[in-house]
Short mmCIF file of C-alpha atoms in Angstrom, two decimals:
data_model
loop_
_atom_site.label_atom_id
_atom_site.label_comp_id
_atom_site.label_asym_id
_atom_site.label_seq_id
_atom_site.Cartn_x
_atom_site.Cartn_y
_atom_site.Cartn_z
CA UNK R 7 92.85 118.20 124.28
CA UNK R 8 96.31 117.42 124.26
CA UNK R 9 96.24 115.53 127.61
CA UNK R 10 93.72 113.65 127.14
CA UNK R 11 94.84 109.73 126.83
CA UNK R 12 91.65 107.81 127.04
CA UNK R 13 87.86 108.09 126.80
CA UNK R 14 84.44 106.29 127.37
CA UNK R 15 82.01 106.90 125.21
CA UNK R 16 78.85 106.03 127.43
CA UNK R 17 75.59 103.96 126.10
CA UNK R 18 73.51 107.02 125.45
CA UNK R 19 75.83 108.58 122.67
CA UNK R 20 74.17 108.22 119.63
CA UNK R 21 76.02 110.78 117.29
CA UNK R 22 79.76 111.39 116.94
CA UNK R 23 80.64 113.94 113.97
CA UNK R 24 84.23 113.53 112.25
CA UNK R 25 87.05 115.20 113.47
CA UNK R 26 86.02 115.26 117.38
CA UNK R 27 88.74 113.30 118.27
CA UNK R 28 91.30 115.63 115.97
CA UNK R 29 94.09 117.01 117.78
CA UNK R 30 94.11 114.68 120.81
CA UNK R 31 97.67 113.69 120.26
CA UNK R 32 97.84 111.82 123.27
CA UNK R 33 94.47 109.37 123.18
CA UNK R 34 95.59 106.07 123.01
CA UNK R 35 92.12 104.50 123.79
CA UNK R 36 88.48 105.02 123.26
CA UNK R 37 86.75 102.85 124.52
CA UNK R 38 82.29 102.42 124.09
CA UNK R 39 79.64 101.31 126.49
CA UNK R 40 78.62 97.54 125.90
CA UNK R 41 74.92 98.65 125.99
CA UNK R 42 75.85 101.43 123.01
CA UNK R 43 73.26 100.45 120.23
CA UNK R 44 75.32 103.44 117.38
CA UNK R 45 78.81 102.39 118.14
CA UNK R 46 81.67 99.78 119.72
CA UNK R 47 85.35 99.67 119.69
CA UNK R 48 88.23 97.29 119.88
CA UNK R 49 91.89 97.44 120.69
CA UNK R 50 91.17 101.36 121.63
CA UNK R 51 89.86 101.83 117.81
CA UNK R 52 86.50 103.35 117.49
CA UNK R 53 83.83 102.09 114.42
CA UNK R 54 79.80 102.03 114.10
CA UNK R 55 78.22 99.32 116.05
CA UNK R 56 78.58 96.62 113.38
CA UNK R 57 82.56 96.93 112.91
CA UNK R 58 81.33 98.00 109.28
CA UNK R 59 82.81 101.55 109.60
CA UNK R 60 86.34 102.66 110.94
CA UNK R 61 85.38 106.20 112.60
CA UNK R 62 88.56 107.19 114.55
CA UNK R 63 91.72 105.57 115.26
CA UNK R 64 92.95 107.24 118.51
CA UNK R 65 96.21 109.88 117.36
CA UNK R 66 98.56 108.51 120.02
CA UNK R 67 98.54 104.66 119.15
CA UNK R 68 101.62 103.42 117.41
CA UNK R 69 103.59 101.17 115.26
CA UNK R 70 101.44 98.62 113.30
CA UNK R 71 97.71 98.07 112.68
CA UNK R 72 95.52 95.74 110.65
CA UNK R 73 92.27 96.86 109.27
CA UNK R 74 89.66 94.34 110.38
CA UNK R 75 87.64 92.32 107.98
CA UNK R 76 84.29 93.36 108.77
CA UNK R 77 85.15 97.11 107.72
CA UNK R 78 83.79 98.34 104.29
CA UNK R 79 84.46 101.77 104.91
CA UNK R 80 86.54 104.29 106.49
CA UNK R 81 85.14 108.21 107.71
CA UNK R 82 87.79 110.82 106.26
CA UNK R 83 90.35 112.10 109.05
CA UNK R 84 90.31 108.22 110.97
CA UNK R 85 93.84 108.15 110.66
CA UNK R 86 94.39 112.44 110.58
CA UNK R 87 97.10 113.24 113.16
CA UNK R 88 98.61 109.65 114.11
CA UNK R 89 102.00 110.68 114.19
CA UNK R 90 103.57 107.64 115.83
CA UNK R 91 101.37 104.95 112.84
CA UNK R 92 103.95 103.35 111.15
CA UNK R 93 101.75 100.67 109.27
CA UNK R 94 98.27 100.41 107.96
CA UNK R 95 97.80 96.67 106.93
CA UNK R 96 94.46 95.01 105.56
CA UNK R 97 94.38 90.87 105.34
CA UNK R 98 94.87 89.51 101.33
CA UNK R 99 91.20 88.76 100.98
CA UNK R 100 90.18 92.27 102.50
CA UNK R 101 87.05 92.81 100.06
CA UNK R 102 87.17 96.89 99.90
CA UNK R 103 91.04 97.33 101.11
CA UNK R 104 94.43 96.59 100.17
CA UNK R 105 97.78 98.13 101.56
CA UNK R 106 101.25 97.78 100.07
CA UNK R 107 104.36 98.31 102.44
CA UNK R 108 101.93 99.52 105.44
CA UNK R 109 100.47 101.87 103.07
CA UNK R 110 96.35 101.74 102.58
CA UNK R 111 94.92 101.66 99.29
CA UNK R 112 91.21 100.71 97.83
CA UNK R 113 91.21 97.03 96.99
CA UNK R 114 92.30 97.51 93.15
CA UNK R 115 95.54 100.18 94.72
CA UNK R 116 93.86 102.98 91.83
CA UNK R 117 93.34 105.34 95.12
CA UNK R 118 95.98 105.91 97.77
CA UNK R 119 93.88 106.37 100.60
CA UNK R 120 96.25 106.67 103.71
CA UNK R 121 99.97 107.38 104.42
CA UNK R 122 100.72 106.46 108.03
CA UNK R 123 101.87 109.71 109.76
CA UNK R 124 104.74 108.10 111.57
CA UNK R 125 106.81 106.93 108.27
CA UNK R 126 109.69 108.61 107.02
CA UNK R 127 111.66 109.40 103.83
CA UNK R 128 111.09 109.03 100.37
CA UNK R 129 107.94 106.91 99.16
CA UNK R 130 107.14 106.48 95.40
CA UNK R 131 103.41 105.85 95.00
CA UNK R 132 103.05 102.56 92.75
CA UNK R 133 102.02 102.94 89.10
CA UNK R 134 98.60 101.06 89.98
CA UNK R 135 97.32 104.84 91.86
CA UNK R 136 95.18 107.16 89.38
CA UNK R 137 94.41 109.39 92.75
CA UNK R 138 95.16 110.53 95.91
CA UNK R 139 92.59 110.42 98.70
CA UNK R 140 91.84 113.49 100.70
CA UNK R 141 94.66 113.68 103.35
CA UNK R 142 96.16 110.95 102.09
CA UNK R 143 99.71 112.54 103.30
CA UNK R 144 97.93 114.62 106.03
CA UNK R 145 100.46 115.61 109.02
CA UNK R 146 103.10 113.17 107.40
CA UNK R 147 106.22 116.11 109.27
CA UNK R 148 108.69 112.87 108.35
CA UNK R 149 108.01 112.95 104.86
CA UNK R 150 111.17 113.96 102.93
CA UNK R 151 110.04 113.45 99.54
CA UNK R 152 107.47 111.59 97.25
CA UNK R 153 107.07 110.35 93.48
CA UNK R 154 104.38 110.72 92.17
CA UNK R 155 103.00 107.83 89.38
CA UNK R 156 102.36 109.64 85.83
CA UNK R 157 98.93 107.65 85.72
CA UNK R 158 97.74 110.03 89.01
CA UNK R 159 95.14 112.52 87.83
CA UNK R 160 93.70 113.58 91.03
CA UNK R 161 95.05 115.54 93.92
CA UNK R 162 92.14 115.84 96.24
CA UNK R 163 92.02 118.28 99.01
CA UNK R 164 94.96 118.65 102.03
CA UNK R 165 96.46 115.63 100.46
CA UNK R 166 99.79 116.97 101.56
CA UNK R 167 98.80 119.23 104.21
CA UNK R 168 101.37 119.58 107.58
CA UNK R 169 104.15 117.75 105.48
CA UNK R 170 106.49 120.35 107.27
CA UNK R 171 109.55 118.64 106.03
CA UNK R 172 108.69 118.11 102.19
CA UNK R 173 111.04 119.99 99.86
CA UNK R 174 110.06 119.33 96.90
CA UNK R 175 107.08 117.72 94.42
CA UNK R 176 106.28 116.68 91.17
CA UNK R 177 102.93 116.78 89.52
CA UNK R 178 102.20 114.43 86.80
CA UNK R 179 101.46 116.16 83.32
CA UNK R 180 98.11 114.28 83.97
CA UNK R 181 97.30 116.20 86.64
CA UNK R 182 93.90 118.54 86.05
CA UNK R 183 93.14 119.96 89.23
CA UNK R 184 94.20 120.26 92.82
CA UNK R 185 91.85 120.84 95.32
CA UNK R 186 91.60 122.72 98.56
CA UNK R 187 95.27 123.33 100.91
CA UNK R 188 96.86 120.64 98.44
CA UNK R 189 100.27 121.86 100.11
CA UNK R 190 99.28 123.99 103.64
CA UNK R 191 101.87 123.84 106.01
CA UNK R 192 104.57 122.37 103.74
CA UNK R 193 106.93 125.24 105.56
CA UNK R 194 110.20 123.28 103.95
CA UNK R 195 108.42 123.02 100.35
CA UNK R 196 110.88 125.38 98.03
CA UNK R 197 110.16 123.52 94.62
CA UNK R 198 107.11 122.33 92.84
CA UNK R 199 107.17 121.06 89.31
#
């Protein structure tokens, strides 16, 4: 539904399975019922009734957004596909979240958890990060180039998936396992170490 720029999800909705929304590159707004009893929004983002749960942040918002307060966790693919997200930010006394130069991490930065799609270049992932989430550098096309800490041991699955203009990787000798489409779609990848 590449068209598709806003949507309502009515009062009677009471199941929404990830990765409905994927794909709508255009959706800059969903919006919920006030009578909805399973889910709410605000701003255009959509999240479980209580603000507790970040479900889907619509793919053709941009620039900068904060992580609200209330949110202890976030359903994989939220931010899959937001090409024009610049910045991911979470307030200093976030209690499950913390983000370093608009980049999310869990609250101790062991687990990169989201790359905004609309940054570019080089990024070196801080020392802190033992693993990368599951497309944590999903659809990043602007992506030239990333360093990877020596204390990362995990690559989960499509971490770098649709990072058509990465050239070139290295993986930590503490690497043990990559998972599923680590590197699908990396059509400019000609080098991995």
């Amino acid at each position: 539904c590449y068209g598709l720029m806003s949507v309502t999800i009515p009062d009677s909705v009471t199941s929404i399975e990830n990765w409905v929304f994927s794909g709508c590159s255009s959706l800059t707004s969903i919006e919920v019922g006030k009578g909805n009893t399973k889910y709410s929004s605000e701003a255009g983002v959509l999240f479980d009734k209580n603000k507790t749960t970040l479900i889907q942040f619509p793919n053709g918002k941009s620039g900068h957004y904060t992580i609200p307060d209330s949110v202890t966790s976030i359903e994989d693919g939220a931010f899959s596909g937001c090409r024009s997200l610049t910045s991911i930010e979470v307030g200093e006394g976030h209690l499950q979240y913390s983000s370093e130069n608009g980049v999310l991490f869990n609250k101790n930065k062991t687990t990169l958890i989201q790359f905004p799609n609309g940054k570019r270049g080089h990024y070196t992932i801080p020392d802190s990060v033992t693993g990368i989430g599951m497309g944590a550098f999903e659809g990043c096309s602007s992506l030239t180039s990333v360093t990877i800490s020596n204390k990362v041991t995990i690559i989960e699955d499509w971490t770098f998936w649709g990072c058509s203009s990465l050239a070139s990787v290295i993986i930590p000798d503490r690497v043990t396992r990559l998972w599923t489409e680590t590197f699908e779609g990396c059509s400019s990848l000609t080098n991995i170490i």
